[in-house]
Amino acid sequence: MKPFEFVRKTDASQLINFIQDEHPQTIALILSYLSAQQSAMIISALPPDRQADVAKRIAVMDRTSPDVIKEVEKVLESKLASLVNQDYTIIGGVDSVVEILNSVDRGTEKHIMESLEIEEPELADEIRKKMFVFEDVLLLDDRAIQRVLRDVDNNDLGIALKGANEQVQNAIFNNLSKRLATMIKEDMEFMGPVRMKDVEEAQQKIVNIIRKLEDAGEIVISRGGGDEIIV
């Protein structure tokens, strides 16, 4: 049986009342075993001053002793069977908190990130870089892509697209004028092989533009956790 299996089957709204008064480290341990959707609901319901604390603890969590896991499980469910796997379990980490933050509403995400930027700037930067990658441009609608492209340097765009898959390239080219799309395609052929480092830097510039426009409310990134578009 997986750790906290009984918790996974518990409704998140009920689970919130069940664990909200636990120590932040205990909450972080539990959320690391839940689905991103369950964790997003719970972390959104926590008091603002605890949200960033729990997110930080998930991000820096690495290995947890089976004894500790079992002790927490006993508190939450006295009848839960002993763990089958006694090996140390790798849980949490930056990828885990990124998945959770990508599922929460924009307000909760912004509060957590702003708090982490003050308390743990390097960790916040690592999380932010993983929260929206260049390929996630597919989460934008055509109108948003067109708005983003207005602020993107054509040379950066060509280099960024050299390392993009066909689906991403089509999404970009379909939102450019035929003349400009043709010009950028020709530039991409003319520049030949490009270093991966240069591709990543160009893609990150575009990602930064996307994040800036989202913060300004000029575009909407399709995500879970309550981002609703009102017509």
Coordinates of N, CA and C in Angstrom, one line a residue:
M1 N 0.8 -1.2 0.0 CA 0.0 0.0 0.0 C 0.9 1.2 0.0
K2 N 0.5 2.2 -0.8 CA 1.3 3.4 -0.9 C 1.1 4.3 0.4
P3 N 2.1 5.0 0.8 CA 1.9 5.9 1.9 C 0.7 6.9 1.7
F4 N -0.1 7.1 2.7 CA -1.2 8.0 2.7 C -2.2 7.6 1.7
E5 N -2.3 6.3 1.3 CA -3.3 5.9 0.3 C -4.7 6.3 0.8
F6 N -5.0 6.2 2.0 CA -6.4 6.5 2.5 C -6.7 8.0 2.4
V7 N -5.6 8.8 2.4 CA -5.8 10.2 2.3 C -6.1 10.6 0.9
R8 N -5.6 9.9 -0.1 CA -5.8 10.1 -1.5 C -7.3 9.9 -1.8
K9 N -8.0 9.0 -1.1 CA -9.4 8.7 -1.3 C -10.3 9.6 -0.6
T10 N -9.7 10.5 0.2 CA -10.6 11.5 1.0 C -10.8 12.7 0.3
D11 N -12.0 13.2 0.3 CA -12.4 14.5 -0.4 C -11.5 15.6 0.2
A12 N -11.0 16.4 -0.7 CA -10.0 17.5 -0.4 C -10.7 18.5 0.6
S13 N -11.9 18.8 0.4 CA -12.6 19.7 1.3 C -12.7 19.2 2.7
Q14 N -12.8 17.9 2.9 CA -12.8 17.3 4.2 C -11.4 17.3 4.8
L15 N -10.5 17.0 3.9 CA -9.1 16.8 4.3 C -8.5 18.2 4.8
I16 N -9.0 19.3 4.3 CA -8.6 20.6 4.7 C -8.8 20.8 6.2
N17 N -10.0 20.4 6.7 CA -10.3 20.6 8.1 C -9.5 19.6 8.9
F18 N -9.2 18.5 8.3 CA -8.5 17.4 8.9 C -7.0 17.7 9.2
I19 N -6.4 18.5 8.4 CA -4.9 18.7 8.5 C -4.5 20.2 8.7
Q20 N -5.4 21.1 8.6 CA -5.0 22.5 8.5 C -4.3 23.0 9.8
D21 N -4.6 22.3 10.9 CA -3.9 22.7 12.2 C -2.7 22.0 12.5
E22 N -2.3 21.1 11.5 CA -1.0 20.3 11.7 C 0.2 21.2 11.5
H23 N 1.3 20.8 11.9 CA 2.6 21.5 11.7 C 2.8 21.6 10.2
P24 N 3.4 22.8 9.7 CA 3.6 23.0 8.3 C 4.4 21.9 7.7
Q25 N 5.4 21.3 8.4 CA 6.2 20.2 7.9 C 5.4 18.9 7.7
T26 N 4.4 18.7 8.6 CA 3.5 17.6 8.4 C 2.6 17.8 7.2
I27 N 2.1 19.0 7.1 CA 1.2 19.3 5.9 C 2.0 19.1 4.6
A28 N 3.2 19.6 4.6 CA 4.1 19.4 3.4 C 4.3 18.0 3.1
L29 N 4.5 17.1 4.1 CA 4.8 15.7 3.9 C 3.5 15.1 3.3
I30 N 2.4 15.4 3.8 CA 1.1 14.8 3.3 C 0.8 15.3 1.9
L31 N 1.0 16.6 1.6 CA 0.7 17.1 0.2 C 1.6 16.5 -0.8
S32 N 2.8 16.1 -0.4 CA 3.8 15.5 -1.3 C 3.3 14.2 -1.9
Y33 N 2.4 13.6 -1.2 CA 1.9 12.2 -1.6 C 0.5 12.4 -2.3
L34 N -0.1 13.5 -2.3 CA -1.4 13.7 -2.9 C -1.3 14.1 -4.3
S35 N -2.4 14.1 -5.1 CA -2.3 14.5 -6.4 C -2.2 16.1 -6.4
A36 N -1.7 16.6 -7.5 CA -1.5 18.1 -7.6 C -2.8 18.8 -7.4
Q37 N -3.9 18.2 -7.9 CA -5.2 18.9 -7.7 C -5.6 18.9 -6.3
Q38 N -5.5 17.8 -5.6 CA -5.8 17.8 -4.1 C -4.9 18.8 -3.4
S39 N -3.6 18.7 -3.6 CA -2.7 19.6 -2.9 C -3.0 21.1 -3.2
A40 N -3.4 21.4 -4.5 CA -3.7 22.8 -4.8 C -4.9 23.3 -4.0
M41 N -6.0 22.5 -3.9 CA -7.1 22.9 -3.1 C -6.8 23.1 -1.7
I42 N -5.9 22.2 -1.1 CA -5.6 22.4 0.3 C -4.7 23.6 0.6
I43 N -3.7 23.7 -0.3 CA -2.7 24.8 0.0 C -3.4 26.2 -0.3
S44 N -4.4 26.2 -1.2 CA -5.2 27.4 -1.4 C -6.0 27.8 -0.2
A45 N -6.5 26.8 0.6 CA -7.3 27.0 1.7 C -6.6 27.4 3.0
L46 N -5.3 27.2 3.0 CA -4.5 27.5 4.1 C -4.4 29.0 4.3
P47 N -4.2 29.5 5.6 CA -4.0 30.9 5.8 C -2.8 31.4 4.9
P48 N -2.9 32.6 4.4 CA -1.8 33.2 3.5 C -0.4 33.0 4.1
D49 N -0.3 33.2 5.4 CA 1.1 33.2 6.0 C 1.6 31.8 6.1
R50 N 0.8 30.8 5.9 CA 1.3 29.4 5.9 C 1.5 28.8 4.5
Q51 N 0.9 29.4 3.5 CA 1.0 28.9 2.2 C 2.4 28.8 1.7
A52 N 3.1 29.9 1.8 CA 4.5 29.9 1.3 C 5.4 29.0 2.1
D53 N 5.1 28.9 3.4 CA 5.9 28.1 4.3 C 5.8 26.6 3.9
V54 N 4.6 26.2 3.6 CA 4.3 24.8 3.2 C 4.9 24.5 1.9
A55 N 4.8 25.5 0.9 CA 5.3 25.3 -0.4 C 6.8 25.2 -0.4
K56 N 7.5 26.0 0.5 CA 8.9 26.0 0.6 C 9.4 24.6 1.2
R57 N 8.6 24.1 2.1 CA 9.0 22.8 2.8 C 8.9 21.7 1.8
I58 N 7.9 21.8 0.9 CA 7.7 20.7 -0.2 C 8.9 20.8 -1.1
A59 N 9.2 22.0 -1.5 CA 10.3 22.2 -2.5 C 11.7 21.7 -2.0
V60 N 12.0 21.9 -0.7 CA 13.3 21.5 -0.2 C 13.3 20.1 0.3
M61 N 12.1 19.4 0.4 CA 12.0 18.1 0.9 C 12.7 17.1 -0.1
D62 N 13.4 16.2 0.5 CA 14.2 15.2 -0.3 C 13.8 13.8 0.0
R63 N 14.4 13.3 1.2 CA 14.1 11.9 1.6 C 13.5 11.9 3.0
T64 N 12.5 11.1 3.2 CA 11.9 11.0 4.5 C 11.9 9.5 5.0
S65 N 12.3 9.3 6.2 CA 12.4 8.0 6.8 C 11.0 7.3 6.8
P66 N 11.0 6.0 6.6 CA 9.7 5.3 6.7 C 9.1 5.4 8.1
D67 N 9.9 5.5 9.1 CA 9.4 5.6 10.5 C 8.7 6.9 10.7
V68 N 9.2 8.0 10.1 CA 8.5 9.3 10.2 C 7.2 9.2 9.5
I69 N 7.2 8.6 8.3 CA 6.0 8.5 7.5 C 4.9 7.8 8.3
K70 N 5.3 6.6 8.8 CA 4.4 5.8 9.6 C 3.9 6.5 10.8
E71 N 4.7 7.3 11.4 CA 4.3 8.1 12.6 C 3.2 9.1 12.3
V72 N 3.4 9.7 11.1 CA 2.4 10.7 10.7 C 1.1 10.0 10.3
E73 N 1.2 8.9 9.6 CA 0.1 8.1 9.2 C -0.7 7.6 10.4
K74 N -0.1 7.3 11.5 CA -0.8 6.8 12.7 C -1.6 7.9 13.3
V75 N -1.1 9.2 13.2 CA -1.9 10.3 13.7 C -3.1 10.5 12.8
L76 N -2.9 10.4 11.5 CA -4.0 10.6 10.6 C -5.0 9.4 10.5
E77 N -4.5 8.2 10.6 CA -5.3 7.0 10.5 C -4.7 5.9 11.2
S78 N -5.2 5.6 12.4 CA -4.6 4.6 13.3 C -4.8 3.2 12.8
K79 N -5.7 3.0 11.9 CA -5.9 1.6 11.4 C -5.1 1.3 10.1
L80 N -4.4 2.3 9.6 CA -3.6 2.1 8.4 C -2.6 1.0 8.5
A81 N -2.5 0.2 7.6 CA -1.5 -0.9 7.6 C -0.1 -0.4 7.5
S82 N 0.9 -1.2 8.0 CA 2.3 -0.8 8.0 C 2.7 -0.7 6.5
L83 N 3.7 0.2 6.3 CA 4.3 0.4 5.0 C 4.9 -0.9 4.5
V84 N 4.6 -1.3 3.2 CA 5.2 -2.5 2.6 C 6.7 -2.2 2.2
N85 N 6.9 -1.0 1.7 CA 8.2 -0.7 1.2 C 9.0 0.1 2.3
Q86 N 10.0 -0.5 2.8 CA 10.8 0.2 3.9 C 11.9 1.0 3.4
D87 N 12.1 1.1 2.1 CA 13.2 1.9 1.5 C 12.8 3.4 1.7
Y88 N 13.9 4.2 1.8 CA 13.6 5.6 1.8 C 12.9 6.1 0.6
T89 N 11.9 6.9 0.8 CA 11.1 7.4 -0.3 C 11.4 8.8 -0.7
I90 N 11.7 9.0 -2.0 CA 12.0 10.3 -2.5 C 10.7 11.0 -2.8
I91 N 10.5 12.1 -2.1 CA 9.2 12.8 -2.3 C 9.5 14.3 -2.4
G92 N 8.4 15.1 -2.7 CA 8.6 16.5 -2.7 C 9.5 17.0 -3.8
G93 N 10.2 18.1 -3.5 CA 11.2 18.6 -4.5 C 10.5 19.8 -5.2
V94 N 11.4 20.4 -6.0 CA 10.9 21.6 -6.8 C 9.8 21.2 -7.8
D95 N 10.0 20.1 -8.5 CA 9.0 19.6 -9.5 C 7.6 19.4 -8.9
S96 N 7.6 18.9 -7.6 CA 6.4 18.7 -6.9 C 5.6 20.0 -6.6
V97 N 6.4 21.0 -6.1 CA 5.7 22.3 -5.8 C 5.3 23.0 -7.1
V98 N 6.1 22.9 -8.1 CA 5.8 23.5 -9.4 C 4.4 23.0 -9.9
E99 N 4.3 21.6 -9.8 CA 3.0 21.0 -10.3 C 1.8 21.5 -9.5
I100 N 2.0 21.7 -8.2 CA 1.0 22.2 -7.3 C 0.7 23.7 -7.7
L101 N 1.7 24.5 -7.8 CA 1.5 25.9 -8.1 C 0.9 26.1 -9.5
N102 N 1.1 25.2 -10.4 CA 0.5 25.3 -11.7 C -1.0 25.0 -11.7
S103 N -1.4 24.4 -10.6 CA -2.8 24.0 -10.4 C -3.6 25.0 -9.6
V104 N -2.9 25.8 -8.8 CA -3.7 26.7 -7.9 C -4.1 27.9 -8.7
D105 N -5.0 28.8 -8.1 CA -5.4 30.0 -8.8 C -4.3 31.0 -8.8
R106 N -4.3 31.9 -9.7 CA -3.3 32.9 -9.9 C -2.9 33.7 -8.7
G107 N -3.9 34.1 -7.9 CA -3.7 34.9 -6.7 C -2.9 34.1 -5.7
T108 N -3.2 32.8 -5.4 CA -2.5 32.0 -4.5 C -1.0 31.8 -5.0
E109 N -0.9 31.5 -6.2 CA 0.4 31.3 -6.8 C 1.3 32.6 -6.6
K110 N 0.7 33.7 -6.9 CA 1.4 35.0 -6.9 C 1.9 35.3 -5.4
H111 N 1.0 35.1 -4.5 CA 1.3 35.3 -3.1 C 2.5 34.4 -2.6
I112 N 2.4 33.1 -3.0 CA 3.4 32.2 -2.6 C 4.8 32.6 -3.2
M113 N 4.8 32.9 -4.5 CA 6.0 33.2 -5.2 C 6.6 34.5 -4.6
E114 N 5.8 35.5 -4.3 CA 6.3 36.8 -3.8 C 6.9 36.5 -2.4
S115 N 6.3 35.7 -1.6 CA 6.9 35.4 -0.3 C 8.2 34.6 -0.4
L116 N 8.2 33.7 -1.4 CA 9.5 32.9 -1.6 C 10.6 33.8 -2.1
E117 N 10.3 34.7 -2.9 CA 11.3 35.6 -3.5 C 12.0 36.4 -2.4
I118 N 11.2 36.7 -1.3 CA 11.8 37.5 -0.2 C 12.6 36.5 0.7
E119 N 12.1 35.4 1.0 CA 12.7 34.4 1.9 C 13.7 33.5 1.3
E120 N 13.4 33.0 0.1 CA 14.4 32.1 -0.6 C 14.5 32.5 -2.1
P121 N 15.2 33.6 -2.4 CA 15.2 34.1 -3.8 C 15.7 33.1 -4.8
E122 N 16.7 32.3 -4.4 CA 17.3 31.3 -5.4 C 16.3 30.2 -5.6
L123 N 15.6 29.7 -4.6 CA 14.6 28.7 -4.7 C 13.4 29.2 -5.6
A124 N 13.0 30.5 -5.3 CA 11.9 31.1 -6.1 C 12.3 31.2 -7.6
D125 N 13.5 31.5 -7.9 CA 14.0 31.6 -9.3 C 13.9 30.2 -9.9
E126 N 14.4 29.2 -9.2 CA 14.4 27.8 -9.7 C 12.9 27.4 -10.0
I127 N 12.0 27.7 -9.1 CA 10.6 27.3 -9.3 C 10.0 28.1 -10.4
R128 N 10.3 29.4 -10.5 CA 9.7 30.2 -11.6 C 10.1 29.7 -13.0
K129 N 11.4 29.3 -13.1 CA 11.9 28.9 -14.4 C 11.2 27.6 -14.9
K130 N 10.7 26.8 -13.9 CA 10.1 25.5 -14.3 C 8.6 25.6 -14.4
M131 N 8.0 26.7 -13.9 CA 6.6 26.9 -13.9 C 5.9 27.0 -15.2
F132 N 6.7 27.7 -16.1 CA 6.2 27.9 -17.5 C 7.3 27.7 -18.4
V133 N 7.4 26.7 -19.2 CA 8.4 26.5 -20.2 C 8.0 26.9 -21.5
F134 N 8.9 27.1 -22.5 CA 8.6 27.6 -23.8 C 7.5 26.8 -24.5
E135 N 7.5 25.5 -24.3 CA 6.5 24.7 -25.0 C 5.1 24.9 -24.5
D136 N 5.0 25.6 -23.3 CA 3.7 25.9 -22.8 C 3.0 27.0 -23.5
V137 N 3.6 27.5 -24.5 CA 3.0 28.5 -25.4 C 1.7 28.0 -26.0
L138 N 1.6 26.6 -26.0 CA 0.4 26.0 -26.5 C -0.8 26.2 -25.6
L139 N -0.5 26.6 -24.4 CA -1.6 26.9 -23.4 C -2.3 28.2 -23.7
L140 N -1.6 29.0 -24.6 CA -2.2 30.3 -25.0 C -3.1 30.3 -26.2
D141 N -4.1 31.1 -26.2 CA -5.0 31.1 -27.4 C -4.3 32.0 -28.4
D142 N -4.8 32.0 -29.6 CA -4.2 32.8 -30.7 C -4.1 34.3 -30.4
R143 N -5.1 34.8 -29.8 CA -5.0 36.3 -29.4 C -3.9 36.6 -28.5
A144 N -3.7 35.7 -27.5 CA -2.6 35.9 -26.5 C -1.2 35.7 -27.2
I145 N -1.1 34.7 -28.1 CA 0.2 34.5 -28.8 C 0.5 35.7 -29.6
Q146 N -0.5 36.3 -30.3 CA -0.3 37.5 -31.1 C 0.2 38.7 -30.3
R147 N -0.4 38.8 -29.0 CA 0.0 39.9 -28.1 C 1.5 39.7 -27.7
V148 N 1.8 38.4 -27.4 CA 3.2 38.1 -27.0 C 4.2 38.4 -28.1
L149 N 3.9 38.0 -29.3 CA 4.8 38.2 -30.4 C 5.1 39.7 -30.7
R150 N 4.2 40.6 -30.3 CA 4.4 42.0 -30.5 C 5.6 42.5 -29.7
D151 N 6.0 41.8 -28.6 CA 7.1 42.2 -27.8 C 8.3 41.4 -28.0
V152 N 8.3 40.4 -28.9 CA 9.4 39.5 -29.1 C 10.3 40.0 -30.2
D153 N 11.6 40.0 -30.0 CA 12.6 40.3 -31.0 C 12.6 39.1 -32.0
N154 N 12.5 39.5 -33.3 CA 12.4 38.5 -34.3 C 13.7 37.5 -34.4
N155 N 14.8 38.1 -34.0 CA 16.0 37.2 -34.0 C 15.9 36.2 -32.8
D156 N 15.4 36.7 -31.7 CA 15.2 35.8 -30.5 C 14.2 34.7 -30.9
L157 N 13.2 35.1 -31.6 CA 12.1 34.2 -32.0 C 12.7 33.1 -32.9
G158 N 13.5 33.4 -33.9 CA 14.0 32.5 -34.8 C 14.9 31.5 -34.1
I159 N 15.8 32.0 -33.1 CA 16.7 31.1 -32.4 C 15.8 30.2 -31.5
A160 N 14.8 30.7 -30.8 CA 14.0 29.9 -29.9 C 13.3 28.8 -30.6
L161 N 12.8 29.1 -31.9 CA 12.0 28.1 -32.6 C 12.9 27.0 -33.2
K162 N 14.3 27.3 -33.2 CA 15.2 26.2 -33.7 C 15.1 25.0 -32.8
G163 N 14.8 25.2 -31.5 CA 14.8 24.1 -30.6 C 13.4 23.7 -30.2
A164 N 12.4 24.2 -31.0 CA 11.0 23.9 -30.6 C 10.5 22.8 -31.5
N165 N 9.5 22.0 -31.0 CA 8.8 21.0 -31.8 C 7.9 21.6 -32.8
E166 N 7.5 20.7 -33.7 CA 6.7 21.2 -34.9 C 5.4 21.8 -34.4
Q167 N 4.8 21.3 -33.4 CA 3.5 21.8 -32.9 C 3.6 23.3 -32.4
V168 N 4.7 23.5 -31.7 CA 5.0 24.9 -31.2 C 5.3 25.8 -32.3
Q169 N 6.1 25.3 -33.2 CA 6.4 26.2 -34.4 C 5.2 26.6 -35.2
N170 N 4.3 25.6 -35.4 CA 3.1 25.9 -36.1 C 2.2 26.9 -35.4
A171 N 2.1 26.8 -34.0 CA 1.3 27.7 -33.2 C 1.8 29.1 -33.4
I172 N 3.2 29.3 -33.5 CA 3.8 30.6 -33.6 C 3.6 31.1 -35.1
F173 N 4.0 30.3 -36.0 CA 3.9 30.8 -37.4 C 2.4 31.1 -37.9
N174 N 1.5 30.3 -37.3 CA 0.1 30.6 -37.7 C -0.4 31.9 -37.2
N175 N 0.3 32.5 -36.2 CA -0.1 33.8 -35.7 C 0.8 35.0 -36.1
L176 N 1.6 34.7 -37.1 CA 2.4 35.7 -37.8 C 1.9 36.0 -39.2
S177 N 2.2 37.1 -39.7 CA 1.8 37.4 -41.1 C 2.6 36.4 -42.0
K178 N 2.1 36.1 -43.1 CA 2.8 35.2 -44.0 C 4.2 35.7 -44.4
R179 N 4.2 37.0 -44.6 CA 5.5 37.6 -45.0 C 6.6 37.4 -43.9
L180 N 6.2 37.7 -42.6 CA 7.1 37.6 -41.5 C 7.4 36.2 -41.2
A181 N 6.4 35.3 -41.3 CA 6.7 33.9 -41.0 C 7.7 33.3 -42.0
T182 N 7.5 33.7 -43.3 CA 8.5 33.3 -44.3 C 9.9 33.8 -44.0
M183 N 10.0 35.1 -43.6 CA 11.3 35.7 -43.3 C 12.0 35.0 -42.2
I184 N 11.2 34.7 -41.1 CA 11.8 34.0 -40.0 C 12.3 32.6 -40.3
K185 N 11.5 31.9 -41.1 CA 11.8 30.5 -41.6 C 13.1 30.6 -42.4
E186 N 13.3 31.6 -43.2 CA 14.5 31.7 -44.0 C 15.7 32.0 -43.1
D187 N 15.5 32.9 -42.1 CA 16.5 33.2 -41.2 C 17.0 32.0 -40.4
M188 N 16.0 31.1 -40.0 CA 16.3 29.9 -39.3 C 17.2 29.0 -40.1
E189 N 16.9 28.9 -41.4 CA 17.7 28.0 -42.3 C 19.1 28.6 -42.5
F190 N 19.1 30.0 -42.6 CA 20.4 30.6 -42.9 C 21.4 30.6 -41.7
M191 N 20.8 30.6 -40.5 CA 21.7 30.6 -39.3 C 22.3 29.3 -39.0
G192 N 21.8 28.2 -39.6 CA 22.4 26.9 -39.5 C 22.3 26.4 -38.0
P193 N 23.2 25.5 -37.6 CA 23.1 24.9 -36.3 C 23.3 26.0 -35.2
V194 N 22.6 25.9 -34.1 CA 22.6 26.9 -33.0 C 22.9 26.1 -31.7
R195 N 23.7 26.7 -30.9 CA 24.0 26.1 -29.6 C 22.8 26.0 -28.7
M196 N 22.6 24.9 -28.0 CA 21.5 24.7 -27.1 C 21.4 25.8 -26.1
K197 N 22.5 26.3 -25.6 CA 22.5 27.3 -24.6 C 21.8 28.6 -25.2
D198 N 22.1 28.9 -26.5 CA 21.5 30.1 -27.1 C 20.0 29.9 -27.3
V199 N 19.6 28.7 -27.7 CA 18.2 28.4 -27.8 C 17.5 28.6 -26.5
E200 N 18.0 28.0 -25.4 CA 17.4 28.1 -24.1 C 17.3 29.6 -23.6
E201 N 18.3 30.4 -23.9 CA 18.3 31.8 -23.5 C 17.2 32.5 -24.3
A202 N 17.1 32.3 -25.6 CA 16.1 32.9 -26.4 C 14.7 32.5 -25.9
Q203 N 14.5 31.2 -25.7 CA 13.2 30.8 -25.2 C 12.9 31.4 -23.8
Q204 N 13.9 31.5 -22.9 CA 13.6 32.1 -21.6 C 13.2 33.6 -21.7
K205 N 13.8 34.3 -22.7 CA 13.4 35.7 -22.9 C 11.9 35.8 -23.2
I206 N 11.5 34.9 -24.1 CA 10.1 34.9 -24.5 C 9.2 34.4 -23.4
V207 N 9.6 33.5 -22.6 CA 8.9 33.0 -21.4 C 8.7 34.2 -20.4
N208 N 9.8 35.0 -20.2 CA 9.7 36.1 -19.3 C 8.7 37.2 -19.8
I209 N 8.6 37.3 -21.1 CA 7.7 38.3 -21.7 C 6.2 37.8 -21.4
I210 N 6.0 36.5 -21.6 CA 4.7 35.9 -21.3 C 4.3 36.1 -19.9
R211 N 5.2 35.8 -19.0 CA 4.9 36.0 -17.5 C 4.6 37.4 -17.2
K212 N 5.4 38.3 -17.8 CA 5.2 39.8 -17.6 C 3.8 40.2 -18.0
L213 N 3.4 39.7 -19.2 CA 2.1 40.1 -19.8 C 1.0 39.5 -18.9
E214 N 1.2 38.3 -18.4 CA 0.2 37.7 -17.5 C 0.0 38.4 -16.2
D215 N 1.2 38.8 -15.7 CA 1.1 39.6 -14.4 C 0.4 40.9 -14.6
A216 N 0.5 41.5 -15.8 CA -0.1 42.8 -16.2 C -1.6 42.6 -16.5
G217 N -2.0 41.3 -16.6 CA -3.4 41.0 -17.0 C -3.7 41.2 -18.4
E218 N -2.7 41.2 -19.3 CA -2.9 41.4 -20.7 C -3.2 40.1 -21.5
I219 N -2.7 39.0 -20.9 CA -3.0 37.7 -21.4 C -3.4 36.7 -20.3
V220 N -4.0 35.6 -20.7 CA -4.4 34.6 -19.7 C -3.8 33.3 -20.1
I221 N -3.1 32.6 -19.1 CA -2.6 31.3 -19.4 C -3.6 30.3 -18.9
S222 N -4.0 29.4 -19.8 CA -5.0 28.4 -19.4 C -4.4 27.5 -18.3
R223 N -5.1 27.4 -17.2 CA -4.6 26.6 -16.1 C -5.7 26.1 -15.2
G224 N -5.5 25.2 -14.3 CA -6.5 24.8 -13.3 C -6.6 25.8 -12.2
G225 N -7.4 25.4 -11.2 CA -7.5 26.2 -10.0 C -8.3 27.4 -10.0
G226 N -9.2 27.6 -11.0 CA -10.2 28.7 -10.9 C -9.9 29.8 -11.8
D227 N -9.0 29.7 -12.8 CA -8.9 30.8 -13.8 C -10.0 30.7 -14.7
E228 N -11.0 31.5 -14.6 CA -12.2 31.5 -15.4 C -12.2 32.8 -16.2
I229 N -12.6 32.7 -17.5 CA -12.7 33.8 -18.4 C -14.2 34.2 -18.4
I230 N -14.5 35.4 -18.0 CA -15.9 35.9 -18.1 C -16.1 36.7 -19.3
V231 N -17.0 36.3 -20.1 CA -17.3 36.9 -21.4 C -18.3 38.1 -21.2

